[in-house]
Short mmCIF file of C-alpha atoms and ligand atoms in Angstrom, two decimals:
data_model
loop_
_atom_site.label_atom_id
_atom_site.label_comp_id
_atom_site.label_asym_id
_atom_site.label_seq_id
_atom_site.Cartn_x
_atom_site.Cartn_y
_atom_site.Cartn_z
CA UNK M 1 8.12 83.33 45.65
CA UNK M 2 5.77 81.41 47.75
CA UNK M 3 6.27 77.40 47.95
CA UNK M 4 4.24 75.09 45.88
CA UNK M 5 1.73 72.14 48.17
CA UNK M 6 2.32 69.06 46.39
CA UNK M 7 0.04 67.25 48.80
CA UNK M 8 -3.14 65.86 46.62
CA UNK M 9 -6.43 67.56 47.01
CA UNK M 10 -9.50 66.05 48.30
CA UNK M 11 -12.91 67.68 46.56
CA UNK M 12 -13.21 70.68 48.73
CA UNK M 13 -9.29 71.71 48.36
CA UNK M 14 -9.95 71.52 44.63
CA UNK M 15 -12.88 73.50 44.55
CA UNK M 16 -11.16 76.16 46.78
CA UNK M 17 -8.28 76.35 44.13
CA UNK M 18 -10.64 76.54 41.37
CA UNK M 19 -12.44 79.20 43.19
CA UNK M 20 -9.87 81.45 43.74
CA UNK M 21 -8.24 81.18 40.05
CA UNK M 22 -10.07 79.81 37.23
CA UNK M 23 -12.02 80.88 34.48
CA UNK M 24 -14.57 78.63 33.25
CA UNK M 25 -15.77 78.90 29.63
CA UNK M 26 -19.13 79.45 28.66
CA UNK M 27 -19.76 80.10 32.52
CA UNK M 28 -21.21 82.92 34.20
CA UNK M 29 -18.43 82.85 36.97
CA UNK M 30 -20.98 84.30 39.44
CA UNK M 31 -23.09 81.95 39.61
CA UNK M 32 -20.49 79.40 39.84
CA UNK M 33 -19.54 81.04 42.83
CA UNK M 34 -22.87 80.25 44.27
CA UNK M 35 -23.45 76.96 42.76
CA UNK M 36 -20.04 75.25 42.45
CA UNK M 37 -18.55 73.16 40.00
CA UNK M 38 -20.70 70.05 38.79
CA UNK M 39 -18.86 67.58 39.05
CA UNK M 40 -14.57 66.96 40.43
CA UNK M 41 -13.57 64.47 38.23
CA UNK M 42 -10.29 62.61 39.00
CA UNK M 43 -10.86 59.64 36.02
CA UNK M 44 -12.68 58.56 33.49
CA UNK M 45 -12.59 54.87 31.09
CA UNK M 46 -15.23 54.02 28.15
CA UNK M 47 -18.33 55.95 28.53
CA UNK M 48 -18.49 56.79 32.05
CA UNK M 49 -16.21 60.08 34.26
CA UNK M 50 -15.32 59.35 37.57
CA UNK M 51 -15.51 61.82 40.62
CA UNK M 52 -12.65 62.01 43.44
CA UNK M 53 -15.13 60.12 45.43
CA UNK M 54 -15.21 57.43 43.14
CA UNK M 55 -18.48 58.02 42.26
CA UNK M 56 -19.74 57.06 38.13
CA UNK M 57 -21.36 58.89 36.02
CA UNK M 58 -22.29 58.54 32.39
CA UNK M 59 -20.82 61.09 29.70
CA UNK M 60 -23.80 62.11 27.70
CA UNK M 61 -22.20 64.06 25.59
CA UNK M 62 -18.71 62.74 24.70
CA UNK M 63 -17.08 65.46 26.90
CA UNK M 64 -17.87 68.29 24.49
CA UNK M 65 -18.61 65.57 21.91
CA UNK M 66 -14.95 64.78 21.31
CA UNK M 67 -14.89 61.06 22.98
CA UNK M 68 -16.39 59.33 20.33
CA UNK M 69 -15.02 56.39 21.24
CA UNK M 70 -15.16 56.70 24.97
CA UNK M 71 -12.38 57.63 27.38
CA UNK M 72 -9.28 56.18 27.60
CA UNK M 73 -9.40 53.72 24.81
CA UNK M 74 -6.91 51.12 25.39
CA UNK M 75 -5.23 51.35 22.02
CA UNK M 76 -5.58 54.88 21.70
CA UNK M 77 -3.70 55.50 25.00
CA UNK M 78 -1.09 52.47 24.06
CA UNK M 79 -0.38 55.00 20.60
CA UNK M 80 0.12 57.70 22.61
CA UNK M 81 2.56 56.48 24.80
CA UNK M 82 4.43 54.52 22.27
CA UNK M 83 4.85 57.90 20.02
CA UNK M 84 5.61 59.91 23.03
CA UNK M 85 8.81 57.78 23.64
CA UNK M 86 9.65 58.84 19.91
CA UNK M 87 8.85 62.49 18.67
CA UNK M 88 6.17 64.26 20.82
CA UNK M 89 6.23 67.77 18.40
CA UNK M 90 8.37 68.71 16.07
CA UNK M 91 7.61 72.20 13.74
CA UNK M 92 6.00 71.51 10.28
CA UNK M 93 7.47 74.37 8.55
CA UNK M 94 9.73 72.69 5.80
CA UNK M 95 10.03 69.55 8.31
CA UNK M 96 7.95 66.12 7.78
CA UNK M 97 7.68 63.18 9.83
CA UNK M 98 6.07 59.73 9.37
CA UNK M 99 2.93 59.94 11.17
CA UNK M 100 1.88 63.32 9.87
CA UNK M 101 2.44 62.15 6.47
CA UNK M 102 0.42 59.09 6.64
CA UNK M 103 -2.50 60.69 8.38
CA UNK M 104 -2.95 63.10 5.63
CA UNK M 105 -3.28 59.96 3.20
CA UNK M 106 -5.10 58.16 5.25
CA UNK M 107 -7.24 60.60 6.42
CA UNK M 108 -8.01 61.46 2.23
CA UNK M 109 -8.55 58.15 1.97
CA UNK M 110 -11.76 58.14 4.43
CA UNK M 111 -12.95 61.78 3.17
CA UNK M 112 -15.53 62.58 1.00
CA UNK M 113 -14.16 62.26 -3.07
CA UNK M 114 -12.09 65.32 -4.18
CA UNK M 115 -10.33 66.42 -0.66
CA UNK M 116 -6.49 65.52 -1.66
CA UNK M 117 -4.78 68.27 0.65
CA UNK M 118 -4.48 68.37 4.32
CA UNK M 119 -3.73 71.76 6.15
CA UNK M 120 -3.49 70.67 9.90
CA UNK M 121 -4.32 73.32 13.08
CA UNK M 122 -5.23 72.72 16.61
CA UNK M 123 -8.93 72.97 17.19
CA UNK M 124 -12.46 73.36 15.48
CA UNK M 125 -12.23 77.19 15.55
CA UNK M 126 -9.03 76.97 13.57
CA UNK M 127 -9.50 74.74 10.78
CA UNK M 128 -12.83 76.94 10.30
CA UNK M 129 -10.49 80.22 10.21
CA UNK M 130 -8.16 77.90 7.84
CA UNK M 131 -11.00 77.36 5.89
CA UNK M 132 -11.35 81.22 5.56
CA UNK M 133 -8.58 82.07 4.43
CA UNK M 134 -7.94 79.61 1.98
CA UNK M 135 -11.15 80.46 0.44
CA UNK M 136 -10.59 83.93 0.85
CA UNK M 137 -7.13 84.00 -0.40
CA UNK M 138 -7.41 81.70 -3.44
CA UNK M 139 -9.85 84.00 -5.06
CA UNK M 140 -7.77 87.17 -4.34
CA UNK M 141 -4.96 85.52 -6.26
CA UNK M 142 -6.73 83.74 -8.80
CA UNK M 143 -8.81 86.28 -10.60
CA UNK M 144 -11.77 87.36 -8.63
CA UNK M 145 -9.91 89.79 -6.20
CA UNK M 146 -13.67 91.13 -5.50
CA UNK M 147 -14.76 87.84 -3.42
CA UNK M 148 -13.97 88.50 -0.08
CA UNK M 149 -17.18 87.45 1.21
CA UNK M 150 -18.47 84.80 3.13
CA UNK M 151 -22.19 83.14 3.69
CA UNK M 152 -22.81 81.45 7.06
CA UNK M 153 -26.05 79.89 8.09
CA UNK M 154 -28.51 81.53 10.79
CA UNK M 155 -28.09 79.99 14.38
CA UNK M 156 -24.63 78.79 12.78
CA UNK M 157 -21.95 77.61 15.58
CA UNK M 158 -18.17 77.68 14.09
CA UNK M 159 -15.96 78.01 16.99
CA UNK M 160 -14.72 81.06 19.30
CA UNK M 161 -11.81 82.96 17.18
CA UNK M 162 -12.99 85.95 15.66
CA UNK M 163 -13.27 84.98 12.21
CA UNK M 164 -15.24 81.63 13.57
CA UNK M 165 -17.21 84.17 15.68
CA UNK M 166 -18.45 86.26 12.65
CA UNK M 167 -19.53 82.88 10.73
CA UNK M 168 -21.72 82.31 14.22
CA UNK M 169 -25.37 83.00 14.14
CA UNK M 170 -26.17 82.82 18.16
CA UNK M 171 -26.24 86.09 19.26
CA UNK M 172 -25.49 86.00 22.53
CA UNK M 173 -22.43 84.84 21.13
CA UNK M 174 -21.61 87.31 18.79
CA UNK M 175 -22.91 90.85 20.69
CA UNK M 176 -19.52 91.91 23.07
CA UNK M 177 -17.24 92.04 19.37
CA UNK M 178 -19.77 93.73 17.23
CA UNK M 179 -17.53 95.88 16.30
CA UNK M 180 -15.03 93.90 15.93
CA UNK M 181 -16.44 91.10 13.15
CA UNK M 182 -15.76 90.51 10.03
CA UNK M 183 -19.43 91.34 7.75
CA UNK M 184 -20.66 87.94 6.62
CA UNK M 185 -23.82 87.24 5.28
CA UNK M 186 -26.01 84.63 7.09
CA UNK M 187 -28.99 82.54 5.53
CA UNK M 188 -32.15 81.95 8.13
CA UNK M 189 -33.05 78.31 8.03
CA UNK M 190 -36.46 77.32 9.47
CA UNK M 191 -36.12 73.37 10.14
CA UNK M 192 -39.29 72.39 8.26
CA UNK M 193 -39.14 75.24 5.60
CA UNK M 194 -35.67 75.28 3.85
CA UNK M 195 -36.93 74.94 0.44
CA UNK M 196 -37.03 78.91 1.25
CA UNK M 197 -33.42 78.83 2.42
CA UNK M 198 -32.20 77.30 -0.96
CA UNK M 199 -34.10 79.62 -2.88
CA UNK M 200 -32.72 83.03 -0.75
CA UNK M 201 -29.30 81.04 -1.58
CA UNK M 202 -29.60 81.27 -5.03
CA UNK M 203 -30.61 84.60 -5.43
CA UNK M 204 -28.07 86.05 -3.13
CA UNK M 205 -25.34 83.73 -5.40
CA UNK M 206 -26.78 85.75 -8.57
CA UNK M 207 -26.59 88.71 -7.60
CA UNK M 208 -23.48 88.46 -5.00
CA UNK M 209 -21.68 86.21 -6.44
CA UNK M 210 -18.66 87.88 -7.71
CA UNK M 211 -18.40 89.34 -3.95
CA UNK M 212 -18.80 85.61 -2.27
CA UNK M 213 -16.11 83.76 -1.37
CA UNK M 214 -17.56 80.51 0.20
CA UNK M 215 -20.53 79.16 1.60
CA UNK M 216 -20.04 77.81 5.05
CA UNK M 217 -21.96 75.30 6.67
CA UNK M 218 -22.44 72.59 9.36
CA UNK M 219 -24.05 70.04 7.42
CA UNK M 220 -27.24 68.58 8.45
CA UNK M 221 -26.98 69.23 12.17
CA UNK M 222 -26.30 72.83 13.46
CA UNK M 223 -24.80 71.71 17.08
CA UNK M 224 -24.17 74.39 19.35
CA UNK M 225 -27.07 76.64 18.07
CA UNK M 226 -29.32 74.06 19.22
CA UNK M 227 -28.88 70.55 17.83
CA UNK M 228 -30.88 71.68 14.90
CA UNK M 229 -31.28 69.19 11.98
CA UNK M 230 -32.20 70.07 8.74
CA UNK M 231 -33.08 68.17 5.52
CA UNK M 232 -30.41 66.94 3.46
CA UNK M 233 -32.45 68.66 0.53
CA UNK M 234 -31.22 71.90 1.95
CA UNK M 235 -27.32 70.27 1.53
CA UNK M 236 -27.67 69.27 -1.90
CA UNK M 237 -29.35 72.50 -2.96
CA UNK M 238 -26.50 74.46 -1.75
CA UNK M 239 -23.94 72.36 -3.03
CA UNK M 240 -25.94 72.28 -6.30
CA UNK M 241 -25.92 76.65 -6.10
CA UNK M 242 -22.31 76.72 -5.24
CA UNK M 243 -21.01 74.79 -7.93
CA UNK M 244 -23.02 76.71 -10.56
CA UNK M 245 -21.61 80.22 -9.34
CA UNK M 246 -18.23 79.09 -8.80
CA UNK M 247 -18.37 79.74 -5.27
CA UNK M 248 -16.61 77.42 -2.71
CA UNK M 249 -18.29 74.98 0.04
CA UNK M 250 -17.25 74.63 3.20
CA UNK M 251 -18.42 71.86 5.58
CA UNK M 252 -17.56 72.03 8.86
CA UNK M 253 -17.87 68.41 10.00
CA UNK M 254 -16.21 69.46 13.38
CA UNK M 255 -19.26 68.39 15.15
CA UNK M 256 -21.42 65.66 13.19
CA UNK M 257 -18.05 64.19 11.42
CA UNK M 258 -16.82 60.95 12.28
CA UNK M 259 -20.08 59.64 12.64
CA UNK M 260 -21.89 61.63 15.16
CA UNK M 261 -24.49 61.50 12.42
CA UNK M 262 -24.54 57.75 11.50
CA UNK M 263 -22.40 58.14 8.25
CA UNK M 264 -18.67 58.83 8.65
CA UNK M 265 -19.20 62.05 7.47
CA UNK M 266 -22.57 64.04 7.63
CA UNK M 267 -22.34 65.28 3.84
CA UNK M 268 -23.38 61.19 2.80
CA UNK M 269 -26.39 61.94 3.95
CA UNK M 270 -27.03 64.31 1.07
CA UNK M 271 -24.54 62.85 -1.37
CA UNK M 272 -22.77 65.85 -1.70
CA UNK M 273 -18.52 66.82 -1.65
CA UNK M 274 -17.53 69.89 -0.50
CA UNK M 275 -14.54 71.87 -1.83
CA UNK M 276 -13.12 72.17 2.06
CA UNK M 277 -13.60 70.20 4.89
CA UNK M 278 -13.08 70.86 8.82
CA UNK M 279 -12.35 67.85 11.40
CA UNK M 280 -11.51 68.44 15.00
CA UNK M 281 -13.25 67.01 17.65
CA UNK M 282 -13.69 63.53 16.78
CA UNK M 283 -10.14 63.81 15.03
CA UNK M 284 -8.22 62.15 17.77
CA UNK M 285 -11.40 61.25 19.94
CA UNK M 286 -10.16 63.41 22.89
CA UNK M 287 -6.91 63.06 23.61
CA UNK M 288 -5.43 65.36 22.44
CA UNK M 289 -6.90 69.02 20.54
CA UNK M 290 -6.01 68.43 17.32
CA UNK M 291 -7.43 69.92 13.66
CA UNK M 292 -7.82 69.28 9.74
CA UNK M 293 -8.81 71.23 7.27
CA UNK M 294 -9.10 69.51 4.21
CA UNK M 295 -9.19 70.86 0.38
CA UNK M 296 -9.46 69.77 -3.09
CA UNK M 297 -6.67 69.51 -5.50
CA UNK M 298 -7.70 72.66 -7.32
CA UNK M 299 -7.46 75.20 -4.21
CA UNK M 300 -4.36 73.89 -3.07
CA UNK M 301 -2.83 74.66 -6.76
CA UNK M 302 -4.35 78.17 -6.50
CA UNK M 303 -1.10 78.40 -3.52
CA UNK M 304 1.65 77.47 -6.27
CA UNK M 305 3.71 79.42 -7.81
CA UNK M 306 5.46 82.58 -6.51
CA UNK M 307 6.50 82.77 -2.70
CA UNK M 308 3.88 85.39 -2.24
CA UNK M 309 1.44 83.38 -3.45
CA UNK M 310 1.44 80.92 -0.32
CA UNK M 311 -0.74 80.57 2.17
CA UNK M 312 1.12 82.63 5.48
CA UNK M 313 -0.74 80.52 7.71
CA UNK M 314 0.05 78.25 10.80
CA UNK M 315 0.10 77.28 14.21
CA UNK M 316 2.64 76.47 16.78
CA UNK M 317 1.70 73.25 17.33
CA UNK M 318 0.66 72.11 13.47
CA UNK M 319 0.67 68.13 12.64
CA UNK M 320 1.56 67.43 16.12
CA UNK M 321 3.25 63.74 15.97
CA UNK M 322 1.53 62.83 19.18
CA UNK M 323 -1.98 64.05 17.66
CA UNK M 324 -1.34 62.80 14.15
CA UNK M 325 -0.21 58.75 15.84
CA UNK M 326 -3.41 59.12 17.61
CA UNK M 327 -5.44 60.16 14.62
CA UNK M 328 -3.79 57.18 12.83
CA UNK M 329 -5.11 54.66 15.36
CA UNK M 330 -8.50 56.38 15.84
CA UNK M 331 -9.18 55.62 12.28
CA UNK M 332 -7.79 52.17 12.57
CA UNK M 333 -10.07 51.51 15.49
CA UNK M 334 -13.16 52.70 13.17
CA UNK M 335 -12.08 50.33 11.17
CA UNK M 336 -11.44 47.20 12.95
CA UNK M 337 -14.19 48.12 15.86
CA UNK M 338 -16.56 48.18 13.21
CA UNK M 339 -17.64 51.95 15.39
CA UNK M 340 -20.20 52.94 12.75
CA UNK M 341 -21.85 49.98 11.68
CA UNK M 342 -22.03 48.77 15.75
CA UNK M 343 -23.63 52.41 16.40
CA UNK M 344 -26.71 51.47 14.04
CA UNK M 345 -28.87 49.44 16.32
CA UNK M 346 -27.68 52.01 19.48
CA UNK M 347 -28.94 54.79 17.45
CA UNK M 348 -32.69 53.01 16.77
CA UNK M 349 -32.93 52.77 20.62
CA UNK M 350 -31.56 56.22 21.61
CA UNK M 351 -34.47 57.56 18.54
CA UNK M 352 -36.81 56.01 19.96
CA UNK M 353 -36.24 57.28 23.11
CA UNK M 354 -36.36 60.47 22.08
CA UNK M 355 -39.79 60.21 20.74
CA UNK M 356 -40.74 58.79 23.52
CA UNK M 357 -39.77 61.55 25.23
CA UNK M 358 -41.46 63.87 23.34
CA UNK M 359 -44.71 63.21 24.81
CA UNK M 360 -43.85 63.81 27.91
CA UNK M 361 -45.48 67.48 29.44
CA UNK M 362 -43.40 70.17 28.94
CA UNK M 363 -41.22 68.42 26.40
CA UNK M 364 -41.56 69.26 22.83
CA UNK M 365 -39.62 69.10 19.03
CA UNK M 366 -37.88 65.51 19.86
CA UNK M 367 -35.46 64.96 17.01
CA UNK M 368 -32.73 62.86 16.38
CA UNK M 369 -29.72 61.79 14.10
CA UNK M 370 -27.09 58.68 14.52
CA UNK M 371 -26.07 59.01 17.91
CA UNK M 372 -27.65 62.58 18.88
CA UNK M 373 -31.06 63.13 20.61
CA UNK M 374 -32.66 66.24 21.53
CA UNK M 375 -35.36 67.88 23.31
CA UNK M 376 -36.87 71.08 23.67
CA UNK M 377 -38.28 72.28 27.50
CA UNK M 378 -40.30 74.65 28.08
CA UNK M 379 -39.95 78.18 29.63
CA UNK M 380 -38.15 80.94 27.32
CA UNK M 381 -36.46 79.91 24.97
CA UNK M 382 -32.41 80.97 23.81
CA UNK M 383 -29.31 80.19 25.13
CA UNK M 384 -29.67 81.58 28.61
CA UNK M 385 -33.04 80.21 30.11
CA UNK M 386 -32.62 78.13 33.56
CA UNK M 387 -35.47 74.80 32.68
CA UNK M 388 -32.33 72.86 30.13
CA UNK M 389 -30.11 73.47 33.73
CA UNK M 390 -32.50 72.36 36.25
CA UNK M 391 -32.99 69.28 33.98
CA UNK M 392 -29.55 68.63 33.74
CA UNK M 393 -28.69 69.27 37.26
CA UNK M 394 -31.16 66.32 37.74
CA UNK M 395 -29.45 63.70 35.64
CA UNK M 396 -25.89 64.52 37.24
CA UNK M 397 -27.58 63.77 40.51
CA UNK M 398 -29.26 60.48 38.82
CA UNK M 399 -25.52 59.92 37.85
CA UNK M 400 -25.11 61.07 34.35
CA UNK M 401 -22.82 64.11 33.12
CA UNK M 402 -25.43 66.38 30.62
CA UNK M 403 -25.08 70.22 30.10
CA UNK M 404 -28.14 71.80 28.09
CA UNK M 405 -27.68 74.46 25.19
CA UNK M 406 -30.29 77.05 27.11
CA UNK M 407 -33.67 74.91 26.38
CA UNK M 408 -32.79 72.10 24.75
CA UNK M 409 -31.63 69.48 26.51
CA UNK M 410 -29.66 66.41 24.21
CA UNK M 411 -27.54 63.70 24.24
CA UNK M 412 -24.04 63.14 22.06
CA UNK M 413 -22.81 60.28 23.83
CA UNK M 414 -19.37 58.15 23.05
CA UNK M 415 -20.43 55.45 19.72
CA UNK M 416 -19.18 52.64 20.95
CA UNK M 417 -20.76 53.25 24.63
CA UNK M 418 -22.17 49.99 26.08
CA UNK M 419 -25.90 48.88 25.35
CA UNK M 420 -26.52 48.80 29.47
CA UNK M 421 -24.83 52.29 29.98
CA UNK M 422 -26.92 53.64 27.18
CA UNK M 423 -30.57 52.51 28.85
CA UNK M 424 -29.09 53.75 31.70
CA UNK M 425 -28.29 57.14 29.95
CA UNK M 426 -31.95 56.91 28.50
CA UNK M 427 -33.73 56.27 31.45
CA UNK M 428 -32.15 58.77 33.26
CA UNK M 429 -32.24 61.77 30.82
CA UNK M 430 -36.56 60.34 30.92
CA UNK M 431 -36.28 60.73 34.65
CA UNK M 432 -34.84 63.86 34.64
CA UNK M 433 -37.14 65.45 32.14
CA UNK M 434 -40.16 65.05 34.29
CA UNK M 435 -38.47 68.26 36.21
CA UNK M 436 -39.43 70.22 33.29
CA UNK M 437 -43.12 69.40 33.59
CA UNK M 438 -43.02 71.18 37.02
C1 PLP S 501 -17.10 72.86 18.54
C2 PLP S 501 -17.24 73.34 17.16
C3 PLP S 501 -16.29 74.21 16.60
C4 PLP S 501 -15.15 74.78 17.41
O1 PLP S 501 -14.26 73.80 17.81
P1 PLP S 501 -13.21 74.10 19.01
O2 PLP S 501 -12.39 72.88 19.04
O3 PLP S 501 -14.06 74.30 20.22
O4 PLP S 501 -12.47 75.32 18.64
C5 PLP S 501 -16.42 74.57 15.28
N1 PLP S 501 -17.44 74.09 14.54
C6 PLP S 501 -18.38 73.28 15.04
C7 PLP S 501 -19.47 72.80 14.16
C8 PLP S 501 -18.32 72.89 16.37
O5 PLP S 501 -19.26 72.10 16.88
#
């Protein structure tokens, strides 16, 4: 047994450590090697991280767009603490607790109309493989034994377990566990043409549809696959398909829920309720990984009856009481902090922006939605091209955090994040694209 330092690190002793024994995700570790990490970050309060040096720099993207209401939100760390002093965990199996129990009202409460059931999880990848089986299982116990299969759309992100993973639609993604994924069916959408992505819907419901399970989508927005937004059209159609075949929706609003998208949930902006709904991210605005999957009245009853007609399905660390008081006050700040309706005007300036910005050479397909904008740069294009890096190599060394998703280059930052420290964000993500005209 070797002794443990206890002495604090300065930068370089932390990137020695990190050297020697972490894996990064979504890094290719040997280029880390070369390059280092991007940032040592000892802090971080509202919208902006802090380095060990004390240096500032802006989140632009909500620290993997779960800090929708900035870091370290005074209430939200005052909830913590107070619940930690009470019940930190406790197992959900055939136990209850106060704050659990109130979330799942109050988070029904907020949700689009027919969601009545909470199932909570950790993560976005596992209320998506929630979502999966519930689907899945509801129809082999309620009459259609046959459906066991599911629709995802093309370029589709839903998280890294391997039933999420099968639902993807980025290849680079999906190619190591070919063999190893479930066979789902995914629907190409062409921003600018899904009128054709409705139709291909509807046929495959007609003739699949006593082999289709659920239709799974991220609504309006496809996030990791690009920020690609898509015409709320497209939404309604499917929702209008689904519910004429029977088959079950699934939104997952890890991503553009809690108003990423302007709305509180991205489904408003087509009108539509689905028959399940996934939260994570937002869910507890960072603190702490945390998961809902939410269902109408109907599935849930599909679950009654005999014990072996339950769903065998849960993690460890279900309804967390720490997560769920912090989910509680999360919504309560919405609330009171007025979040969405102050996001409005900061949304105008961050579109414009972005339009802006897409005159600029090299720089192409600006696009945005509430409080995401996004860019295309030029070179190849696909998850793995170096111009989205170089850009966003510039802005961390003009003092804001970015990361690209291969050549697009956007920004997700926190809702309530300061008018100044937005411009700043804006003007810096400007003077940082000019590297891609080189
Ligand atoms: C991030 C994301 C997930 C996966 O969430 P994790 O918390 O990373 O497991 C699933 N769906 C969408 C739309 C996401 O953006």
């Amino acid at each position: 047994m070797t002794t443990v330092d206890r002495t604090p690190l300065d930068r370089a002793g932390v990137i020695a450590l990190d050297a020697r024994h972490v894996w990064h995700p979504y890094t290719p570790m040997q280029r880390h090697f070369d390059e280092g990490p991007s940032l040592v970050i000892q802090r971080a309060e509202g919208s902006r991280l802090v380095d060990v040096d004390g240096r500032q720099y802006i989140d632009g993207n909500s620290s993997w767009w779960t800090a929708l209401l900035g870091h370290n939100h005074p209430r939200l760390v005052a909830t913590l603490t107070a619940q930690a002093q009470q019940l930190c965990h406790v197992a959900l199996a055939g136990i209850t607790h106060e704050p659990v129990a109130r979330l799942a009202a109050e988070l029904c409460a907020v949700a689009p109309s027919g969601l009545e059931r909470v199932f909570f999880s950790d993560d976005g990848s596992t209320a998506v493989e929630v979502a999966i089986k519930m689907t899945a299982q509801y129809w082999a116990q309620n009459g259609k034994p046959r459906r066991q299969r599911l629709v995802a759309l093309g370029s589709a992100f839903h998280g890294e377990t391997l039933g999420a993973t099968a639902l993807g639609g980025v290849e680079v993604f999906r190619k190591p566990f070919r063999g190893l994924l479930m066979d789902c069916t995914h629907l190409s959408v062409t921003p600018g043409a899904e009128t054709r992505a409705a139709e291909e819907l509807q046929r495959m419901l007609s003739n699949g549809r006593d082999e289709i399970a659920a239709v799974v989508v991220e609504p309006m927005v496809q996030g990791a696959g690009g920020m690609r937004i898509y015409d709320p059209e497209l939404l309604r159609s499917i929702r209008q398909s689904t519910r004429e075949h029977d088959v079950f929706l699934v939104v997952d609003e890890v991503f553009t829920g809690y108003g990423r998208t302007g709305p509180m949930w991205a489904c408003e902006h087509a009108g539509i309720s689905p028959d399940v709904l996934c939260v994570a991210k937002g869910f507890t605005a960072g603190i702490l990984p945390m998961a809902a999957t939410l269902c109408t009245q109907r599935i849930f009853e599909g679950f009654l009856g005999d014990a072996d007609r339950a769903l065998y399905y849960g993690h460890t660390y279900c309804g967390h009481a720490l997560g769920a008081a912090v989910a509680r006050e999360v919504l309560k700040v919405y609330d009171e902090e007025a979040i969405l309706e102050n996001a409005k005007p900061k949304a105008a300036r961050l579109a414009a922006a972005f339009q802006r910005f897409g005159q600029m050479p090299g720089v192409s397909n600006p696009r945005s939605i509430g409080m995401i904008g996004a860019v295309n740069v030029a070179g190849a294009s696909g998850y793995l091209q170096r111009t989205g890096a170089a850009v966003c190599a510039e802005a961390i060394r003009l003092g804001v955090y970015l990361r690209p998703l291969g050549d697009v280059v956007y920004v997700a930052p926190p809702l309530n994040i300061p008018d100044d420290d937005l411009d700043s964000l804006l003007g810096v993500v400007e003077r940082a694209l000019a590297v891609a005209a080189d």
